[in-house]
XYZ file of C-alpha atoms in Angstrom:
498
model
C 90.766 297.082 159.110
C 90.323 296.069 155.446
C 93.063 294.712 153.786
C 94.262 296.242 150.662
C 93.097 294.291 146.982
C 96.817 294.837 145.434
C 98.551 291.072 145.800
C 102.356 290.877 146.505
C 104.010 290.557 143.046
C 106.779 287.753 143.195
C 109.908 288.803 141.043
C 110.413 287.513 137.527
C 107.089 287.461 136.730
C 106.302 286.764 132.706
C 104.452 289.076 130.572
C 103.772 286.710 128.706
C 103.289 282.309 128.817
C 103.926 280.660 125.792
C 104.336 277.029 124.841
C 107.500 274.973 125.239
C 107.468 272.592 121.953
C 110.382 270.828 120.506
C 112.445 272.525 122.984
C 112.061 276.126 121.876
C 109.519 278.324 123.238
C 106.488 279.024 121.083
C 103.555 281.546 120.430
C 100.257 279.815 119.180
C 99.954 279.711 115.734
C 96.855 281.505 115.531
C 98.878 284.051 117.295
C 95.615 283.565 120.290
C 95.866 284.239 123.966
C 94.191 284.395 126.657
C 94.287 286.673 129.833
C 95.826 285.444 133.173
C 94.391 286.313 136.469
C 95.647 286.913 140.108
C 92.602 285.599 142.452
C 93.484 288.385 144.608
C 92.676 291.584 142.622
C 91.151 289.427 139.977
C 92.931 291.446 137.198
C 95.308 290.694 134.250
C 98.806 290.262 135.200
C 99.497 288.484 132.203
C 98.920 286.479 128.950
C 99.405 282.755 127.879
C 99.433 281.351 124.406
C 96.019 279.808 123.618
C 97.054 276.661 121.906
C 95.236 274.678 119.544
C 94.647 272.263 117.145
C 97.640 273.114 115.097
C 99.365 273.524 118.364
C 98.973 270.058 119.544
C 99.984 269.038 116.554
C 103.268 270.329 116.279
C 104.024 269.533 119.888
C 103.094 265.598 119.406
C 104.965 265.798 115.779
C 107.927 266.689 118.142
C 106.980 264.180 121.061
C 106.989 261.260 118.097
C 110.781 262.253 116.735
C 112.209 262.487 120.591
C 110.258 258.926 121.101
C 112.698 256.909 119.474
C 115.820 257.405 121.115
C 114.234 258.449 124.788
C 112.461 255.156 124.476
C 115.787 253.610 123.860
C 117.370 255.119 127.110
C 118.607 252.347 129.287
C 116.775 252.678 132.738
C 119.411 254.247 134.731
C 120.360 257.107 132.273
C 116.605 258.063 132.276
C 117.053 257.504 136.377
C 120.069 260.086 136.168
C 118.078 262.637 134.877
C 115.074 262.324 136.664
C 117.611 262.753 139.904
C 118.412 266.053 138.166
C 114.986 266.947 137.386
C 114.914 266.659 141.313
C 118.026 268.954 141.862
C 116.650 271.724 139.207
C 113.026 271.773 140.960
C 114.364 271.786 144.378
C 117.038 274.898 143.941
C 113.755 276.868 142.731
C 111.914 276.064 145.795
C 111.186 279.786 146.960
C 110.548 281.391 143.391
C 107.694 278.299 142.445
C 106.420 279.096 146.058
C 105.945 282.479 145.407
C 104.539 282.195 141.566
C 101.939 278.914 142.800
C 100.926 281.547 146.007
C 100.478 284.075 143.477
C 98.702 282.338 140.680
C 96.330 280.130 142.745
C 95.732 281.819 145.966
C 97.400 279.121 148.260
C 98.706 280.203 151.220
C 102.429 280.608 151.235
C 103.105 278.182 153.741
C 101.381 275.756 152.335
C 102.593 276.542 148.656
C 106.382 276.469 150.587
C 106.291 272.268 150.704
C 105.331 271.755 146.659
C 108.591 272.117 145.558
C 110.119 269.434 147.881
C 107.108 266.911 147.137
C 107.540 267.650 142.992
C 111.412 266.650 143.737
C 110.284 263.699 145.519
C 108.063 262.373 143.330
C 111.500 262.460 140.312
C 113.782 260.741 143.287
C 111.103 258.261 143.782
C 110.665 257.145 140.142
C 114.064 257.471 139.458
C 114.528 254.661 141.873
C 111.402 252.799 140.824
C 112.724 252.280 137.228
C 116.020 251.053 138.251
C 115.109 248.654 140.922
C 111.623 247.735 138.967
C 112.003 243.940 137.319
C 109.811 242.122 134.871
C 108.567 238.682 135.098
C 109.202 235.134 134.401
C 107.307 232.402 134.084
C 109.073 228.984 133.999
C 106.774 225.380 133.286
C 109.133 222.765 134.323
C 112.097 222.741 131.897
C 109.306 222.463 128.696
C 109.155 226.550 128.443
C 109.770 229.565 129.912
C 107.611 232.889 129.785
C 108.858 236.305 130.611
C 107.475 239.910 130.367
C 108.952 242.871 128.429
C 108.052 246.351 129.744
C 108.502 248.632 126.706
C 107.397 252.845 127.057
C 103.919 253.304 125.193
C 104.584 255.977 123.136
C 103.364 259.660 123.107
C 101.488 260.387 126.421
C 98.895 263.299 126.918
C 98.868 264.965 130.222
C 95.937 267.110 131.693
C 96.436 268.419 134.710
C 94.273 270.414 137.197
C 94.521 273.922 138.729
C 94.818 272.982 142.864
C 98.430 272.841 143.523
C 99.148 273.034 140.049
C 102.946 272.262 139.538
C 103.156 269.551 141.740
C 100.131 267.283 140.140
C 101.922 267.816 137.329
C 105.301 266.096 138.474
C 103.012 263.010 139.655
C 101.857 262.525 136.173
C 105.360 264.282 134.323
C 107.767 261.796 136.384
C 106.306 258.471 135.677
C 105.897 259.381 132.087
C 109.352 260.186 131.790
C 110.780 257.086 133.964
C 108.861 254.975 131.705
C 110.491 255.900 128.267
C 107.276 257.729 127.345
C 107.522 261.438 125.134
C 104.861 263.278 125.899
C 102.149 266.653 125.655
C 101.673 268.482 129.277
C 98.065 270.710 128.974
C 98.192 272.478 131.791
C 95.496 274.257 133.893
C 94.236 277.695 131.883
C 93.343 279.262 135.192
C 97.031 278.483 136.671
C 99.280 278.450 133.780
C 102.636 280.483 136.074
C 104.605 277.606 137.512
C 104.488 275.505 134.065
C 106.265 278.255 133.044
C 109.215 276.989 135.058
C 109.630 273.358 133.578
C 110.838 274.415 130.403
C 113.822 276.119 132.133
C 114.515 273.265 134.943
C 114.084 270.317 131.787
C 117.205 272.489 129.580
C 118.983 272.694 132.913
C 118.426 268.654 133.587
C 119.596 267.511 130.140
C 116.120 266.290 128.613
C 116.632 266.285 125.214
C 114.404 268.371 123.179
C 110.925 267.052 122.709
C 110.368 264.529 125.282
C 109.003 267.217 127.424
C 106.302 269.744 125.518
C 103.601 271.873 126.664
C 100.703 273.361 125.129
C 98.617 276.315 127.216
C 95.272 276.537 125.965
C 91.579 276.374 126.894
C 90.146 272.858 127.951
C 87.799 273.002 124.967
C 90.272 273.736 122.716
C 93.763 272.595 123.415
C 93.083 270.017 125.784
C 89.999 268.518 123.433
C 92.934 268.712 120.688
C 95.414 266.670 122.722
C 92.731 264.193 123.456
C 91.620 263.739 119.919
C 95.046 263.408 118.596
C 95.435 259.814 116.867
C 98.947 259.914 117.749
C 98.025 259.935 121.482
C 97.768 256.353 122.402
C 96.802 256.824 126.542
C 95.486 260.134 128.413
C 95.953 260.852 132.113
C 93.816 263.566 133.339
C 92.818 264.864 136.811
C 89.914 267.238 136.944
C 86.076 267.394 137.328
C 83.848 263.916 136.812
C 81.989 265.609 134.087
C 85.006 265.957 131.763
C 86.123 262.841 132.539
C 82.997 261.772 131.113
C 83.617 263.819 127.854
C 86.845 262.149 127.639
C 86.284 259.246 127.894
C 83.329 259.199 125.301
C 85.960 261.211 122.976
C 88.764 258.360 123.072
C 85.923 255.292 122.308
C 87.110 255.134 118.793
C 90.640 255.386 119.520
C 90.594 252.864 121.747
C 92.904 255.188 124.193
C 93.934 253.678 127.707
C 92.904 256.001 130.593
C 94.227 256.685 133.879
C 91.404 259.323 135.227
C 91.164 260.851 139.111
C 87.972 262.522 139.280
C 85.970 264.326 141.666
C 85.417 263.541 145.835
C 82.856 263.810 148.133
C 84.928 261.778 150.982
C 83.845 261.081 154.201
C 84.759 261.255 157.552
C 83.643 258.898 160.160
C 83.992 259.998 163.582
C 82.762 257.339 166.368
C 82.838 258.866 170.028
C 85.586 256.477 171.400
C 87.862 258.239 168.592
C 91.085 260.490 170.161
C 88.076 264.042 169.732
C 91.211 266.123 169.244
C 93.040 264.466 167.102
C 90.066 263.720 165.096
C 89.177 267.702 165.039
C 92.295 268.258 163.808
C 92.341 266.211 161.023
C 88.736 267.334 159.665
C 89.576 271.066 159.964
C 92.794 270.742 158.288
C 91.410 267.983 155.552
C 88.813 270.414 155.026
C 90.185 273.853 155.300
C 93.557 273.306 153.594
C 94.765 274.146 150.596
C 91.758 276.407 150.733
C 89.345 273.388 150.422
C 90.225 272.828 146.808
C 91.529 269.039 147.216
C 89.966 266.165 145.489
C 90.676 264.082 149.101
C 88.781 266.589 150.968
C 86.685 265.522 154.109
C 83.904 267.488 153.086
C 81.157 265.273 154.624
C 82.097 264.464 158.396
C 79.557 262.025 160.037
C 79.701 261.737 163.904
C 78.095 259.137 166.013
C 75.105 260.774 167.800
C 76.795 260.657 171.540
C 79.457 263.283 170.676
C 77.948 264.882 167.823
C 76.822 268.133 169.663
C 80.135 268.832 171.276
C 81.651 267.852 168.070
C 80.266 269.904 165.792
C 80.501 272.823 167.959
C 83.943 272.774 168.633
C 84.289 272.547 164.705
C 81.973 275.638 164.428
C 84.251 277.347 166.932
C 87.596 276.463 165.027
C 86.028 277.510 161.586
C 85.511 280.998 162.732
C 89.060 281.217 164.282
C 91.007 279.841 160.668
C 92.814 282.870 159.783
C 91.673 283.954 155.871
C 94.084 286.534 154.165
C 96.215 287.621 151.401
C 98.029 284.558 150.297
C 101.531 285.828 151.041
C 100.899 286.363 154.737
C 102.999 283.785 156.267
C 100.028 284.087 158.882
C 97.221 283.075 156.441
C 95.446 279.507 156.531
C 92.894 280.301 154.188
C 93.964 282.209 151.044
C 92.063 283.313 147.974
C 90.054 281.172 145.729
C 91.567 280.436 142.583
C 89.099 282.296 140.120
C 86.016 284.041 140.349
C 84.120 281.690 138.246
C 84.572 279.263 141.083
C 84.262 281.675 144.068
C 81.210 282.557 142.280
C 80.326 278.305 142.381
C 81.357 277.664 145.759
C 79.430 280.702 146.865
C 76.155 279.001 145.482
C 76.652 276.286 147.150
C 76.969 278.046 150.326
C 73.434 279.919 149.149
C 72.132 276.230 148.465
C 73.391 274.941 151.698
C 71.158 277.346 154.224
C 68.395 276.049 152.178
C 68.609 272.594 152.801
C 70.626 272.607 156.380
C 71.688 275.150 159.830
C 74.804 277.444 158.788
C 76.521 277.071 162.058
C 79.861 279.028 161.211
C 80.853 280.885 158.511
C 79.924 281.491 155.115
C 80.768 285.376 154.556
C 83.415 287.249 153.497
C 85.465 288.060 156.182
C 84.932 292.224 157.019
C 88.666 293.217 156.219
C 88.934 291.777 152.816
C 86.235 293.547 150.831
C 88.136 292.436 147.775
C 88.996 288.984 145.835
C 88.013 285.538 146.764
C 87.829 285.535 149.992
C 85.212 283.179 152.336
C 85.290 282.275 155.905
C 85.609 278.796 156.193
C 81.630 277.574 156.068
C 80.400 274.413 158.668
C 76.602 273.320 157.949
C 75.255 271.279 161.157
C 72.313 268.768 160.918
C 72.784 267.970 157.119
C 70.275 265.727 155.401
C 71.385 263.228 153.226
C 69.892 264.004 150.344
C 70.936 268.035 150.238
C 72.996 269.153 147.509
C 75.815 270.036 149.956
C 76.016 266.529 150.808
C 76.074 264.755 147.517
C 77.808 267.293 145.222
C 81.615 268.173 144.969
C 81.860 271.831 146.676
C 85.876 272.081 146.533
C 86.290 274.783 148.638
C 86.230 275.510 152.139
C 82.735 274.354 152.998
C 82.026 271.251 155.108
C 78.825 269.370 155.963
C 78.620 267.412 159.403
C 75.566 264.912 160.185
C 75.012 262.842 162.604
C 75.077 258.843 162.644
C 73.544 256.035 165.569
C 75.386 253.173 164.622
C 78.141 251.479 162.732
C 75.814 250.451 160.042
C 73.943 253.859 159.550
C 77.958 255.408 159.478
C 78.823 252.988 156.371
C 75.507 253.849 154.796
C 75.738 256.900 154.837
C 79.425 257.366 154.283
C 78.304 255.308 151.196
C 75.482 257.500 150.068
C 76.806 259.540 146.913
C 78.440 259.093 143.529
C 81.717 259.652 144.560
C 84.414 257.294 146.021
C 87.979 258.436 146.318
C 88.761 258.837 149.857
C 87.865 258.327 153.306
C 88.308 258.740 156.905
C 87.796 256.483 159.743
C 88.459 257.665 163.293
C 87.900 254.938 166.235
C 90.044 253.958 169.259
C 88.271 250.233 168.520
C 91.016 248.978 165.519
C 88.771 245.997 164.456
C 85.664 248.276 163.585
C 87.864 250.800 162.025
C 89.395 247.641 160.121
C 85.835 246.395 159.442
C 85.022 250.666 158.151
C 87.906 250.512 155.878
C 86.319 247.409 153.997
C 83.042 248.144 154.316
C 83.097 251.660 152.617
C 83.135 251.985 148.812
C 86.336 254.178 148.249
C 89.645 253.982 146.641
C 91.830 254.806 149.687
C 91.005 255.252 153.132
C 92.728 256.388 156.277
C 92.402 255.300 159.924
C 93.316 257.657 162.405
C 94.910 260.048 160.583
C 94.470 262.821 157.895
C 95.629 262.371 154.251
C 99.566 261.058 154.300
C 100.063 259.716 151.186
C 102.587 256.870 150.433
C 104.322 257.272 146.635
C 104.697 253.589 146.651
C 100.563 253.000 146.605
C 97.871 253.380 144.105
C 95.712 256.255 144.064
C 93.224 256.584 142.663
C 89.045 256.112 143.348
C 85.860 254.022 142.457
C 82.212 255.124 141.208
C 82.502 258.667 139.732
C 85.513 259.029 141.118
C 87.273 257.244 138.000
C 89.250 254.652 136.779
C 92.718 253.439 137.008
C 95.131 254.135 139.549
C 98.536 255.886 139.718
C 101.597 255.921 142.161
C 104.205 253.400 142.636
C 104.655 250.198 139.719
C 101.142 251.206 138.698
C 101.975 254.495 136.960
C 105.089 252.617 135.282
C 102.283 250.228 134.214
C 100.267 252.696 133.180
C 102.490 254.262 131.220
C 103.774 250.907 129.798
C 102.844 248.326 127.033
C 103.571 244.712 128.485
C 104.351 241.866 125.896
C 104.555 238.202 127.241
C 107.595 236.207 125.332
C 106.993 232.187 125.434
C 110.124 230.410 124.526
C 110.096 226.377 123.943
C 113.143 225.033 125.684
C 112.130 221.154 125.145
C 110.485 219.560 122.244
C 107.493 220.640 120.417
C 104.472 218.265 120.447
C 102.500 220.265 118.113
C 98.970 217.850 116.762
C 100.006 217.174 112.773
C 96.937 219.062 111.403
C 96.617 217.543 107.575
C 99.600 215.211 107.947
């Protein structure tokens, strides 16, 4: 029975987004906007300021007065309001639930846990900052070298459109811990649950232009932010190509960069693994947060002996994963966030029975004849050099192949551009130890799906960028480090001239 187009409307929802600069809400000063649609009926339900260059200027004019005196914050005030940064995101847990399942097409179960991980990630650097030291150096009792941690000045923050509000917490909470003002560009497809910050900031006591936010196109507001000359250092999550553009953008400003790109990760099933456990983990690695995660297992390589069974019981799960309307507390799969990228991740679907045997999936599912909707797609027997293999999909689509040996399984694991993540599963600990070296990523997991530690670096290799965040290393990041040397004996400088 089809399922009617019309998406469940959460309460309170704007008319109308508009920036947050200097702690007063803003139109564009242009007076531009741009529409914003629900990836359910794919229709207008509202508009956002489109910022620009005038825009960004005003907000970093206002980042550059807070500086000063937020930089000047001793660690545990900062820590104090970061905890209620915490209490302020946590108390709106069902209403960003509702507005991120709205505006993105997440399921509502899954959208239900972003509000406690956002409030995590302000606890956790609200501790890091106060129990964080610096270092000392000491050379017998001649001289003694220590490090000063000072806040690097205005930050620019460009954050992605998968799970929207809490990516931006990972990159808003260290900036903030560290002393840093800063200019939050958020997504243009998912601009709703930004909306909320400016509201839970007022409520936390941040003072007025520490915190601003510019909606905009990428082109336009977020090529603004990055060309600013005020902008010292840029963190930005998104695609590998404008990470690219970036990049070649900040040359002559010499900006530092903290960049997590694209993923192609794989996952490495041998046929002494736990088969269940392993299934588990692909489908929901995969299939989750409706495939759009950079730390996907979107390429799943199985060693030859349990590769048929494998892949068929993954077949058989992909055509059971329950795709719906993204407030069904029922639904697995929900909508995909835009019709530009259904429209992408369809084409790679087209690509994929090209090159390699659609085994499951692929099709809209017969009851929703409307919005973004695709069964959860499985390609068996995929070639290593097929498009669906190499390129980022980000969407439900998975392609399994199979491997003979533990050397074919790190070559191929190793065989594309990216390298953020990976996936060994083995019951034999030394080879999944010897796996974990051997394959050219920025994190990998043994026996077990993506659980992510907020004291680690993340971050990947290859085209998968540079830099790493989480834990000390976003306070580093976000830092300028000076070494003091202090002579405590007597000088022996050579008498140059004397």
């Amino acid at each position: 029975m089809p399922v009617p187009s019309t998406p469940a409307r959460p309460d309170g929802l704007p008319e109308h987004i508009r920036h947050w600069i200097g702690g007063a809400f803003a139109d564009s000063a242009g007076g531009a906007v741009f529409d914003v649609l629900d990836p359910v009926s794919n229709t207008r339900y509202a508009t956002a300021a489109a910022g620009g260059a005038a825009d960004v200027d005003k907000a970093v004019e206002a980042a550059r007065a807070a500086f000063p005196a937020w930089a000047a914050l001793g660690n545990r005030e900062r820590a104090t309001i970061l905890n209620r940064i915490a209490d302020a995101v946590e108390a709106r847990e069902d209403r960003l639930a509702a507005f991120e399942s709205f505006d993105s097409g997440l399921p509502i179960t899954q959208a239900r846990g972003q509000a406690r991980r956002a409030a995590e990630n302000f606890r956790y650097f609200a501790d890091v900052i106060v129990a964080l030291g610096e270092e000392a150096f000491r050379v017998g009792d001649q001289q003694i070298n220590y490090v000063v941690r000072t806040p690097a000045g205005v930050a620019g923050l460009i954050t992605p459109w998968n799970t929207p509000f809490m990516l931006e917490s990972w990159k808003l909470a260290p900036a903030i811990a560290s002393g840093c003002t800063l200019v939050l560009k958020p997504a243009e497809w998912t601009p709703l649950s930004a909306n909320l910050w400016p509201e839970i900031f007022t409520e936390a006591g941040v003072p007025a232009g520490v915190v601003n936010i510019v909606h905009g196109i990428g082109e336009e507001a977020g090529q603004a932010l990055v060309d600013h000359p005020d902008v010292p250092l840029l963190s930005f999550t998104g695609s590998t190509d404008t990470g690219r553009h970036i990049m070649r953008c900040s040359a002559d400003g010499l900006k530092e960069l903290s960049m997590e790109l694209g993923g192609k990760s794989p996952v490495v099933v041998f046929a002494d693994a736990d088969l269940d456990a392993a299934l588990d983990s692909v489908i929901f690695g995969v299939f989750s947060l409706n495939g759009e995660r950079c730390t996907a297992g979107s390429r799943v390589l199985v060693e030859r002996p349990v590769y048929e069974e494998f892949t068929r019981r993954l077949a058989e799960r992909a055509e059971k994963v329950k795709v719906g309307p993204p407030s069904d507390p029922a639904t697995e799969v929900g909508a995909l966030v835009h019709p530009e990228h259904y429209a992408r991740v369809m084409g790679y679907v087209e690509i994929g029975q090209r090159e390699a045997k659609l085994i499951a999936g692929g099709g809209r599912p017969d009851h929703l004849p409307e919005g973004n909707y695709l069964q959860p797609a499985v390609f068996g027997d995929v070639p290593r050099d097929a498009r669906i293999f190499q390129e980022e999909i980000f969407g439900p689509v998975v392609a399994v192949a199979a491997f003979d040996d533990e050397a074919e399984a790190i070559e191929l694991a190793n065989a594309t551009r990216y390298g953020l993540a990976a996936y060994v599963w083995t019951g034999n600990l030394k080879r999944g130890h010897r796996i974990a070296h051997a394959v050219r990523s920025g994190m990998v997991w043994i026996n077990s799906h993506n659980v992510r530690d907020l004291r680690t670096p993340f971050g990947g290799v290859k085209d998968s960028g540079l830099g790493r965040e989480g834990g000390a290393h976003s306070i580093d990041f976000f830092s300028e480090t000076k070494i003091v040397h202090v002579m405590l004996g007597e000088v022996h400088t050579p008498r140059f001239g004397a």
